[in-house]
XYZ file of C-alpha atoms in Angstrom:
706
model
C 2.875 -15.288 -15.102
C 1.315 -12.451 -13.178
C -1.753 -10.710 -14.547
C -0.604 -8.570 -17.431
C -1.093 -4.819 -17.402
C -3.810 -3.742 -19.781
C -4.585 -0.391 -21.310
C -8.226 -0.275 -22.394
C -7.870 3.245 -23.689
C -5.115 2.601 -26.209
C -4.388 -0.067 -28.831
C -1.803 -2.703 -28.031
C 1.627 -1.793 -29.406
C 2.630 -5.418 -29.993
C 0.610 -8.503 -30.807
C 0.506 -10.837 -27.792
C 2.133 -14.233 -28.224
C -0.281 -17.189 -28.052
C -0.281 -19.471 -25.028
C 2.250 -22.288 -25.204
C 0.571 -25.434 -26.600
C 2.338 -28.359 -24.939
C 0.755 -30.996 -27.148
C 1.741 -29.171 -30.354
C 5.252 -28.682 -29.006
C 5.358 -32.344 -28.079
C 4.585 -33.374 -31.638
C 7.177 -30.927 -32.986
C 9.727 -32.233 -30.500
C 9.213 -35.807 -31.648
C 9.698 -34.798 -35.298
C 12.943 -33.004 -34.456
C 14.516 -30.136 -36.417
C 13.687 -29.894 -40.108
C 16.866 -28.088 -41.126
C 20.296 -27.712 -39.626
C 20.559 -24.003 -40.431
C 17.405 -22.766 -38.701
C 15.926 -22.741 -35.244
C 13.632 -25.769 -34.768
C 9.923 -24.943 -34.874
C 9.526 -26.363 -31.361
C 11.450 -23.441 -29.870
C 9.959 -20.762 -32.084
C 8.159 -19.235 -29.085
C 11.429 -19.121 -27.156
C 13.284 -17.483 -30.047
C 10.537 -14.879 -30.498
C 10.443 -14.015 -26.791
C 14.229 -13.888 -26.584
C 14.607 -11.618 -29.613
C 11.991 -9.241 -28.117
C 14.439 -8.488 -25.290
C 17.733 -9.160 -27.100
C 17.317 -8.303 -30.805
C 20.924 -9.154 -31.647
C 21.041 -12.469 -29.801
C 22.750 -15.381 -31.564
C 20.232 -18.226 -31.634
C 22.670 -20.847 -32.934
C 23.624 -22.000 -29.444
C 19.932 -22.371 -28.543
C 19.411 -24.567 -31.596
C 22.325 -26.792 -30.603
C 21.110 -26.969 -26.994
C 17.619 -27.922 -28.126
C 18.935 -30.654 -30.427
C 20.967 -32.168 -27.577
C 18.092 -31.883 -25.084
C 15.511 -33.337 -27.504
C 17.683 -36.271 -28.515
C 18.703 -37.101 -24.932
C 15.124 -36.868 -23.550
C 13.587 -38.738 -26.526
C 11.388 -41.555 -25.282
C 10.863 -39.938 -21.859
C 7.403 -38.695 -20.884
C 6.034 -36.568 -18.070
C 3.306 -37.882 -15.771
C 0.855 -35.662 -17.649
C 1.583 -37.653 -20.842
C 3.508 -35.026 -22.834
C 7.011 -35.774 -24.140
C 9.529 -34.748 -21.495
C 11.174 -32.191 -23.787
C 8.088 -29.977 -23.316
C 9.218 -29.298 -19.739
C 12.641 -27.716 -20.463
C 10.994 -25.873 -23.378
C 8.337 -24.395 -21.064
C 10.913 -23.464 -18.412
C 13.058 -21.762 -21.056
C 10.062 -19.837 -22.421
C 9.273 -18.520 -18.925
C 12.819 -17.207 -18.598
C 12.850 -15.829 -22.144
C 9.704 -13.814 -21.456
C 11.404 -12.373 -18.367
C 14.340 -11.232 -20.491
C 16.985 -13.768 -19.505
C 20.154 -13.709 -21.598
C 21.240 -16.474 -23.980
C 23.538 -18.315 -21.561
C 20.715 -18.740 -19.031
C 18.325 -20.001 -21.727
C 20.902 -22.483 -22.994
C 21.422 -23.877 -19.493
C 17.648 -23.982 -18.979
C 17.155 -26.182 -22.054
C 19.817 -28.556 -20.706
C 18.971 -28.327 -16.986
C 17.625 -31.907 -16.716
C 19.955 -33.653 -19.147
C 22.750 -34.480 -16.697
C 20.275 -35.612 -14.017
C 17.950 -37.722 -16.196
C 19.914 -38.793 -19.297
C 23.325 -40.094 -20.330
C 24.655 -36.588 -21.025
C 27.631 -35.723 -18.808
C 28.922 -32.427 -17.491
C 32.095 -32.905 -19.504
C 30.004 -33.160 -22.654
C 28.103 -29.980 -21.769
C 31.380 -28.202 -21.018
C 32.993 -29.226 -24.300
C 29.990 -28.263 -26.448
C 28.669 -25.158 -24.651
C 31.468 -23.803 -22.477
C 32.315 -23.463 -18.820
C 29.545 -20.989 -17.974
C 26.686 -23.167 -19.230
C 28.274 -26.187 -17.552
C 28.443 -24.292 -14.246
C 24.752 -23.395 -14.404
C 23.628 -26.894 -15.398
C 25.689 -28.399 -12.590
C 24.207 -25.924 -10.101
C 20.631 -26.769 -11.090
C 21.399 -30.506 -11.136
C 22.385 -30.329 -7.472
C 18.913 -29.024 -6.659
C 16.876 -31.688 -8.401
C 16.241 -33.798 -5.293
C 14.401 -30.952 -3.599
C 11.011 -32.520 -4.342
C 11.795 -35.965 -2.963
C 11.434 -36.554 0.741
C 11.209 -34.085 3.585
C 14.312 -35.522 5.246
C 16.448 -34.527 2.290
C 15.169 -30.950 2.072
C 17.416 -29.224 4.665
C 20.690 -30.374 3.105
C 19.345 -29.895 -0.418
C 18.392 -26.311 0.305
C 21.769 -25.700 1.870
C 23.345 -26.751 -1.432
C 20.802 -24.632 -3.269
C 21.822 -21.518 -1.364
C 25.508 -22.213 -1.983
C 24.892 -22.596 -5.715
C 22.628 -19.543 -5.806
C 25.129 -17.416 -3.957
C 27.784 -18.121 -6.552
C 25.439 -17.400 -9.456
C 21.894 -16.075 -9.032
C 20.972 -17.469 -12.451
C 20.935 -20.958 -10.912
C 18.039 -19.896 -8.706
C 16.312 -18.186 -11.645
C 16.260 -21.500 -13.527
C 15.100 -23.352 -10.418
C 12.223 -20.918 -9.854
C 11.060 -21.225 -13.473
C 11.367 -25.015 -13.162
C 9.197 -24.996 -10.037
C 6.638 -22.701 -11.668
C 6.113 -25.055 -14.599
C 5.933 -28.053 -12.266
C 3.317 -26.225 -10.167
C 1.299 -25.475 -13.316
C 1.126 -29.210 -14.082
C 0.787 -30.450 -10.496
C -2.786 -31.670 -11.005
C -1.637 -35.108 -12.173
C -0.104 -35.887 -8.767
C -1.747 -37.237 -5.618
C -3.341 -34.560 -3.385
C -0.969 -35.263 -0.499
C 2.074 -34.806 -2.750
C 0.572 -31.631 -4.197
C 0.190 -30.262 -0.662
C 3.756 -31.169 0.331
C 5.295 -29.547 -2.750
C 3.060 -26.496 -2.323
C 4.161 -26.060 1.315
C 7.855 -26.150 0.402
C 7.166 -23.696 -2.398
C 5.327 -21.394 0.015
C 7.903 -21.558 2.804
C 11.132 -21.276 0.806
C 10.874 -20.728 -2.939
C 8.304 -17.912 -2.904
C 10.303 -15.901 -0.312
C 13.450 -16.524 -2.364
C 11.667 -15.265 -5.486
C 10.681 -12.170 -3.514
C 14.262 -11.598 -2.424
C 15.533 -12.010 -5.977
C 12.892 -9.501 -7.090
C 11.286 -11.873 -9.613
C 7.730 -10.684 -8.963
C 6.314 -12.218 -12.146
C 7.254 -15.709 -10.911
C 6.418 -14.986 -7.296
C 2.842 -13.847 -7.940
C 1.909 -16.853 -10.081
C 3.525 -19.253 -7.601
C 1.502 -17.601 -4.823
C -1.753 -18.113 -6.727
C -0.955 -21.765 -7.501
C -0.029 -22.487 -3.866
C -3.143 -20.615 -2.692
C -5.368 -22.843 -4.864
C -3.805 -26.038 -3.476
C -3.457 -25.212 0.218
C -6.557 -23.021 0.648
C -9.068 -24.264 -1.952
C -12.131 -22.771 -0.239
C -10.608 -19.312 0.093
C -9.336 -19.567 -3.460
C -12.802 -20.378 -4.810
C -14.312 -17.535 -2.785
C -11.743 -15.117 -4.203
C -12.218 -16.441 -7.742
C -15.978 -15.974 -7.457
C -15.491 -12.454 -6.080
C -13.297 -11.516 -9.043
C -15.809 -13.052 -11.468
C -18.679 -11.102 -9.879
C -16.701 -7.890 -10.337
C -15.596 -8.513 -13.903
C -16.495 -4.930 -14.767
C -14.321 -3.524 -11.958
C -11.722 -2.573 -14.538
C -14.123 0.054 -15.891
C -13.787 2.090 -12.679
C -10.006 2.000 -12.900
C -10.122 2.746 -16.624
C -12.065 5.929 -15.863
C -9.456 7.036 -13.329
C -6.666 6.066 -15.749
C -8.159 8.299 -18.466
C -8.292 11.219 -16.007
C -4.640 10.627 -15.121
C -3.664 10.539 -18.822
C -5.415 13.859 -19.370
C -3.645 15.480 -16.398
C -0.213 14.268 -17.496
C -0.796 15.184 -21.141
C -1.762 18.730 -20.165
C 1.382 18.930 -17.980
C 3.531 17.888 -20.930
C 4.720 14.659 -19.295
C 5.092 11.677 -21.619
C 3.878 8.591 -19.782
C 2.037 5.316 -20.277
C -0.876 4.810 -17.895
C -1.877 1.160 -17.566
C -4.485 -0.693 -15.542
C -2.821 -3.496 -13.611
C -5.270 -6.115 -12.246
C -4.459 -7.699 -8.902
C -3.714 -11.403 -8.794
C -5.758 -13.767 -6.610
C -3.629 -13.636 -3.472
C -3.430 -9.846 -3.663
C -7.241 -9.565 -3.882
C -7.553 -11.971 -0.943
C -5.176 -9.882 1.173
C -6.943 -6.632 0.313
C -10.307 -8.172 1.201
C -9.002 -9.293 4.594
C -7.595 -5.804 5.207
C -10.509 -3.662 3.968
C -13.583 -5.883 4.075
C -15.989 -5.101 1.234
C -14.161 -4.129 -1.948
C -15.019 -1.396 -4.429
C -14.293 -1.474 -8.151
C -10.931 0.273 -7.849
C -9.716 -2.251 -5.241
C -9.347 -4.985 -7.869
C -6.338 -3.386 -9.507
C -3.844 -0.543 -9.505
C -2.690 2.055 -11.973
C 0.826 1.737 -13.358
C 2.465 4.877 -14.740
C 5.623 4.295 -16.804
C 7.968 7.171 -17.694
C 11.425 7.625 -19.177
C 13.553 9.153 -16.416
C 13.752 9.116 -12.625
C 12.942 12.834 -12.476
C 9.741 12.194 -14.453
C 8.529 9.905 -11.658
C 8.532 12.798 -9.205
C 6.975 15.111 -11.800
C 4.094 12.637 -12.197
C 3.751 12.410 -8.427
C 3.535 16.196 -8.131
C 0.810 16.428 -10.781
C -1.241 13.637 -9.198
C -1.032 15.167 -5.731
C -1.960 18.566 -7.170
C -4.923 17.522 -9.329
C -6.318 14.739 -7.139
C -6.757 14.275 -3.404
C -3.749 12.229 -2.174
C -3.858 9.731 0.675
C -0.598 10.693 2.321
C -0.545 7.557 4.510
C -0.245 5.443 1.338
C 2.828 7.259 -0.035
C 6.106 5.312 -0.182
C 9.310 6.274 -1.969
C 11.211 3.152 -3.056
C 13.238 5.113 -5.624
C 15.213 7.136 -3.087
C 15.350 4.083 -0.790
C 15.130 0.895 -2.934
C 13.910 -2.317 -1.325
C 16.413 -5.054 -0.554
C 15.409 -6.957 -3.713
C 16.359 -4.113 -6.115
C 12.721 -2.940 -6.404
C 12.227 0.760 -7.169
C 8.945 2.604 -7.531
C 6.832 5.416 -6.093
C 3.625 4.249 -4.398
C 0.718 6.582 -3.768
C -3.095 6.584 -3.690
C -5.398 9.329 -4.943
C -9.131 9.965 -4.715
C -11.107 11.266 -7.671
C -14.039 13.697 -7.601
C -16.459 10.805 -7.024
C -14.469 9.626 -3.994
C -13.110 6.489 -5.662
C -9.593 5.743 -4.391
C -7.016 4.297 -6.782
C -3.561 3.052 -5.862
C -0.859 4.238 -8.267
C 2.615 2.856 -8.997
C 5.044 5.231 -10.727
C 8.306 3.966 -12.210
C 10.553 4.105 -15.255
C 10.508 1.408 -17.931
C 13.803 0.014 -16.625
C 12.473 -0.012 -13.067
C 9.447 -1.908 -14.349
C 11.643 -4.555 -15.965
C 13.547 -5.034 -12.730
C 10.329 -5.000 -10.679
C 8.926 -7.843 -12.780
C 12.035 -9.908 -13.475
C 14.427 -8.877 -10.678
C 17.944 -10.179 -11.152
C 16.875 -11.950 -14.363
C 16.418 -8.537 -16.014
C 19.991 -7.534 -15.214
C 21.477 -9.944 -17.748
C 24.717 -11.871 -17.288
C 26.451 -10.435 -14.200
C 29.752 -12.060 -15.218
C 30.161 -10.491 -18.644
C 33.557 -8.842 -18.988
C 33.827 -5.966 -21.448
C 37.030 -5.890 -23.471
C 38.376 -2.357 -23.278
C 40.024 -2.753 -26.669
C 37.018 -3.481 -28.844
C 34.080 -3.296 -26.457
C 33.116 -6.913 -26.920
C 32.151 -9.042 -23.989
C 32.737 -12.582 -22.915
C 31.649 -14.742 -20.035
C 32.928 -17.819 -18.315
C 32.705 -19.341 -14.888
C 36.423 -19.795 -14.687
C 37.572 -16.346 -15.700
C 34.650 -14.008 -16.330
C 34.622 -12.425 -12.946
C 37.032 -14.337 -10.804
C 38.925 -12.168 -8.404
C 42.416 -12.661 -7.097
C 41.192 -15.449 -4.852
C 39.249 -17.189 -7.617
C 35.848 -16.239 -6.156
C 33.072 -15.075 -8.463
C 32.192 -11.438 -7.790
C 28.495 -10.973 -8.557
C 27.508 -7.284 -8.715
C 23.805 -8.198 -8.717
C 23.900 -10.400 -5.625
C 21.715 -8.788 -2.965
C 23.250 -8.147 0.452
C 20.942 -10.597 2.228
C 22.236 -13.406 0.015
C 25.829 -12.597 0.950
C 24.903 -12.779 4.630
C 23.039 -16.046 4.064
C 26.163 -17.592 2.544
C 28.219 -16.545 5.550
C 25.993 -18.019 8.228
C 25.107 -21.210 6.356
C 28.795 -22.141 6.556
C 28.628 -21.769 10.348
C 25.386 -23.746 10.783
C 26.323 -26.874 12.753
C 23.833 -29.206 11.055
C 21.221 -29.235 8.273
C 18.262 -28.977 10.686
C 19.671 -25.809 12.269
C 20.284 -24.428 8.803
C 16.728 -25.277 7.720
C 15.162 -23.647 10.790
C 17.211 -20.476 10.525
C 16.655 -20.295 6.755
C 12.880 -20.376 7.204
C 13.067 -17.759 9.960
C 15.197 -15.485 7.784
C 12.939 -15.866 4.761
C 9.922 -15.010 6.917
C 11.364 -11.501 7.320
C 9.936 -9.363 4.539
C 11.503 -6.012 5.393
C 15.074 -4.832 5.837
C 16.472 -1.797 7.661
C 19.748 0.054 7.301
C 21.677 1.204 10.369
C 24.884 3.214 10.485
C 28.160 2.528 12.304
C 29.599 5.294 14.417
C 32.285 5.686 11.712
C 29.703 6.166 8.951
C 29.522 2.633 7.505
C 26.200 0.840 7.066
C 24.694 -2.501 8.060
C 21.692 -4.173 6.437
C 19.545 -5.967 9.034
C 16.046 -7.461 9.112
C 13.321 -5.306 10.634
C 13.165 -5.861 14.399
C 16.897 -6.540 14.725
C 18.558 -5.596 18.009
C 21.960 -4.294 19.050
C 22.981 -7.950 19.456
C 22.336 -8.525 15.734
C 24.246 -5.370 14.826
C 27.217 -6.498 16.928
C 27.546 -9.855 15.150
C 26.888 -8.302 11.735
C 29.731 -5.825 12.284
C 32.273 -7.789 14.312
C 31.501 -11.479 13.764
C 32.712 -13.676 16.620
C 34.468 -10.694 18.231
C 30.955 -9.575 19.237
C 31.063 -12.206 21.983
C 32.778 -9.498 24.050
C 30.115 -6.819 23.468
C 29.197 -5.149 26.791
C 26.938 -2.333 25.662
C 25.849 -0.029 22.896
C 24.999 3.545 22.181
C 22.051 4.140 19.853
C 21.738 7.616 18.357
C 24.160 8.908 20.973
C 22.394 7.460 24.001
C 23.446 4.481 26.074
C 21.163 1.547 25.272
C 20.704 -2.065 26.328
C 21.848 -4.759 23.918
C 18.213 -5.859 23.679
C 17.237 -2.493 22.139
C 15.501 -2.885 18.781
C 16.965 -0.768 16.017
C 15.033 1.354 13.553
C 15.773 2.270 9.967
C 18.450 4.987 9.909
C 19.625 4.536 13.515
C 23.292 5.070 14.368
C 24.727 2.384 16.634
C 28.084 2.333 18.423
C 28.990 -1.001 20.003
C 31.198 -1.224 23.088
C 33.473 -4.275 23.270
C 35.210 -5.577 26.377
C 38.978 -5.904 26.305
C 38.770 -9.155 28.267
C 39.160 -12.008 25.787
C 37.384 -14.379 28.192
C 34.056 -12.506 28.040
C 31.211 -14.137 26.195
C 27.528 -13.832 25.412
C 24.756 -14.447 27.914
C 22.071 -17.061 27.135
C 19.605 -14.166 27.351
C 21.062 -12.795 24.111
C 19.239 -15.516 22.201
C 15.953 -13.867 23.226
C 16.999 -10.684 21.424
C 18.847 -12.078 18.380
C 16.879 -12.084 15.122
C 19.547 -12.826 12.522
C 20.794 -16.361 11.820
C 24.410 -15.182 12.064
C 23.910 -13.938 15.636
C 21.894 -16.950 16.802
C 24.309 -19.495 15.352
C 27.357 -17.695 16.797
C 25.796 -17.377 20.264
C 24.580 -20.982 20.275
C 28.020 -22.193 19.201
C 29.811 -20.231 21.943
C 27.406 -21.461 24.626
C 27.881 -25.051 23.428
C 31.664 -24.647 23.829
C 31.253 -22.984 27.250
C 28.455 -24.964 28.973
C 29.279 -23.377 32.318
C 28.143 -20.004 30.963
C 24.644 -21.330 30.329
C 24.196 -22.529 33.913
C 22.828 -20.242 36.630
C 25.624 -18.775 38.672
C 25.901 -20.315 42.137
C 25.352 -17.938 45.008
C 28.546 -16.528 46.473
C 29.498 -18.149 49.803
C 28.353 -16.123 52.800
C 31.163 -14.391 54.634
C 32.015 -16.095 57.939
C 30.761 -14.578 61.165
C 33.464 -12.628 62.951
C 34.395 -13.666 66.481
C 32.251 -11.789 68.964
C 28.558 -11.032 69.227
C 26.711 -10.679 65.959
C 29.543 -9.466 63.712
C 28.799 -9.863 59.996
C 30.956 -8.748 57.093
C 29.635 -7.846 53.641
C 31.662 -6.228 50.921
C 34.429 -4.728 53.081
C 32.292 -3.295 55.917
C 31.817 -4.987 59.313
C 28.945 -4.097 61.655
C 29.332 -4.350 65.430
C 25.824 -5.396 66.500
C 26.060 -7.317 69.796
C 22.329 -7.115 70.501
C 21.265 -8.313 67.063
C 21.243 -11.725 65.423
C 23.755 -12.345 62.672
C 23.175 -9.476 60.305
C 23.836 -9.002 56.622
C 25.735 -5.792 55.976
C 25.057 -3.939 52.726
C 26.262 -0.645 51.367
C 23.516 1.895 50.733
C 22.859 2.507 47.040
C 22.053 6.158 47.645
C 25.631 7.094 48.588
C 27.712 3.928 47.951
C 30.307 4.502 50.704
C 33.872 3.370 50.173
C 36.925 3.342 52.431
C 37.995 5.571 54.077
C 34.568 7.302 54.276
C 33.188 7.893 57.769
C 30.132 5.641 57.879
C 27.138 4.886 60.047
C 24.933 1.798 59.976
C 21.252 1.283 60.744
C 19.361 -1.916 61.385
C 16.561 -2.405 58.869
C 13.874 -5.013 58.267
C 15.092 -8.591 57.993
C 17.971 -8.133 60.440
C 20.218 -6.447 57.865
C 22.453 -3.446 58.511
C 22.609 -0.709 55.874
C 25.772 1.395 55.787
C 25.636 5.097 54.797
C 28.198 7.822 54.551
C 27.823 10.233 57.462
C 26.928 13.081 55.142
C 24.226 11.117 53.342
C 20.659 12.466 53.630
C 19.654 8.914 54.448
C 21.353 9.198 57.841
C 19.188 12.152 58.848
C 16.123 10.386 57.569
C 16.844 7.222 59.581
C 17.499 9.234 62.753
C 14.215 11.104 62.241
C 12.438 7.747 62.100
C 13.900 6.867 65.515
C 16.369 4.297 64.224
C 19.388 3.718 66.462
C 22.776 3.803 64.687
C 24.953 0.702 64.600
C 28.729 0.962 64.843
C 30.370 0.042 61.550
C 34.022 -0.211 60.603
C 35.849 -0.992 57.414
C 37.377 -4.431 57.057
C 40.494 -5.505 55.204
C 38.934 -6.136 51.785
C 40.107 -3.673 49.164
C 37.355 -4.071 46.513
C 34.443 -1.672 46.623
C 31.483 -0.448 44.578
C 30.759 3.250 44.084
C 28.269 5.391 42.172
C 29.642 8.482 40.434
C 27.777 11.271 38.678
C 29.504 13.045 35.773
C 28.033 16.337 34.604
C 29.139 17.679 31.247
C 28.297 19.748 28.224
C 26.759 17.590 25.504
C 29.043 16.686 22.583
C 29.678 13.766 20.220
C 31.678 10.786 21.632
C 31.273 11.972 25.239
C 30.014 8.568 26.379
C 32.808 6.755 24.558
C 35.485 9.005 26.077
C 34.089 8.647 29.615
C 33.876 4.855 29.416
C 37.415 4.772 28.019
C 38.656 6.869 30.962
C 36.888 4.545 33.409
C 38.380 1.437 31.781
C 41.864 2.978 31.728
C 41.591 3.641 35.468
C 40.929 -0.080 36.074
C 37.261 0.200 37.072
C 34.476 -2.013 35.765
C 31.087 -0.560 34.791
C 28.290 -2.364 36.638
C 25.517 -0.132 35.293
C 25.145 3.243 33.655
C 22.375 5.695 32.838
C 22.361 8.815 30.681
C 19.692 11.435 31.357
C 18.176 13.374 28.436
C 20.106 16.588 27.644
C 18.853 19.789 29.231
C 20.133 23.173 28.054
C 23.082 21.503 26.313
C 24.061 19.737 29.537
C 23.978 16.006 30.236
C 24.323 13.872 33.342
C 25.877 10.396 33.316
C 25.509 8.133 36.351
C 27.858 5.143 36.666
C 27.927 2.352 39.233
C 31.511 1.084 39.213
C 33.426 -1.792 40.760
C 36.928 -0.800 41.925
C 39.690 -3.206 42.740
C 40.984 -0.862 45.423
C 39.153 2.037 47.071
C 42.406 3.945 47.160
C 42.089 4.418 43.393
C 38.813 6.356 43.657
C 40.339 9.869 43.732
C 42.473 9.118 40.660
C 39.429 7.719 38.856
C 37.403 10.848 39.563
C 40.274 13.046 38.340
C 40.547 11.033 35.135
C 36.828 11.482 34.491
C 37.056 15.234 35.164
C 39.887 15.444 32.615
C 37.554 14.292 29.821
C 36.776 17.214 27.535
C 33.424 18.791 28.333
C 33.093 17.284 31.840
C 32.850 20.034 34.463
C 32.076 17.972 37.583
C 32.320 14.410 38.907
C 30.846 13.622 42.325
C 29.663 10.767 44.471
C 25.947 10.014 44.164
C 23.712 11.831 46.630
C 20.005 11.157 46.412
C 17.208 10.191 48.835
C 17.547 6.731 50.258
C 14.794 4.216 49.777
C 12.785 3.104 52.731
């Protein structure tokens, strides 16, 4: 378990339980229970730990589970030499100390029986009920996780499915892995390294996401010792050399107790030593460590409001380091964690990090979802009693289990794992998702919220909100401003996604460069696989044929009469984007091209001033044209949405758009549009002027480029 909080200044309120003696338990396990009406001595530690969290717990079912587990595992031994029953006992004790409820402990005692003995699921169901059977079956499906790298992707897929339906399955698996890691020394070094890598890459991040910090920190230290033995020994020696570092923190803790006592705030102030990996990380970040760097202060209070009262007193009586302040009570982390983080400096300049939380927050911080009990207990409104069962405890109308403790990331994981085309894709995306250690919340335009990993883009938001309908996303507005789909979102941003009405539209291969979530990447990859032509570079459009007569070239729907020039490419000037029936003038430019301007364009005067001779240009038969329009309006909510809706209703396609920053409550939108027929331009401009708040729409007029 993680290093326990100590309080040098006050006597312990409860005698600590002795360390589990596997050899003694092994002997007790071989002797079996001495009486049918009492809990066997071999699980006395489990019963004591369980009653500490659940004083009214009925231990009879634990006794029956132990008897079945001991008899079925009798004659089996672990590689370390102990009777095999010591393993489920140790796993169950880990969970009992975290506060797991009786059903979880019962399943933990039996978690290897179906896999390794003659006990069947039907037998477990008949003797212990549907709920215990469900948990044992879920853990049984995970047992091959340690055997062979080729089997890991599919095994972990099953693990996530089982976990998503009941987080207690993963709790048992994590405790199982922790005990196996504690006894890993009997295995070959290469197997130790392989198991440690899987633990590091998948199980530790899963423990973090389930909020089970007590398991996560010890797993981190065990993996650290195996995979980085030199760094581990250096860190161990550093901690040993600073064995008196706790004295510096104890001095600060006593000052904090005095301040809070004088303020009339009831609180426990504990010194919480850092574990090995935490010390290693702090050393890499800060270099040489002082005495107060080897631990943190933990302040425990009764109510949420007391947390902020403590914070106020600390920031008043000590010098706070504002850059270290974080409020995870108002904005809890994705794994249910809540706490106030701050750092204060005493009169001698020593800086101490402080965690402030309630006792309940502390339970959840240490044990995560394990501390929340049985999420499927149904309270009978008649007598207040509760019951649980996989079949009926929380099944909804569709028979699905509704887990109120299941974090949002786990729900998303279940959705995209079903869409993963193969185990290898699932494995890769799982590792990428678990590597993300921070989550942001963004808001829909209608006020709803989306939980996304830090660094997510508008592409991720589109698939999180619309699923496969996001294939037709053509743009987004972030915090009221038009933004590219590649735009990264920040915590608290408001995003409005614009979808095309054309059902044939689909994602670009470039979207994969901006997608961070597995759901987005799998959906995009799947669509591109079904539409291989979309992933290929578009072939260049065929060049328009040369008109009869000297040097006529047509581009768009303009034709230049240039008898003295070689075949010329005709292009419409971007500064004024002429359309029929504008009066136009052309000028020969570098490369033999002819640029066409409206007669009133400033570019015409500029070209004449440079001595360029005009080229006669006429409009051809083609009806399509491209035009740039500028809409000036008073700033208001939904202006961009209303303008783009008016443009779409008029039959024009948006090629590009820019929105200038507001100035004196006025905004300017510039759109480059593709029209099917130039004759529709006046109607389009009228439709845009009819949008509320728009006071002018005009053709673009700005200096031409050289």
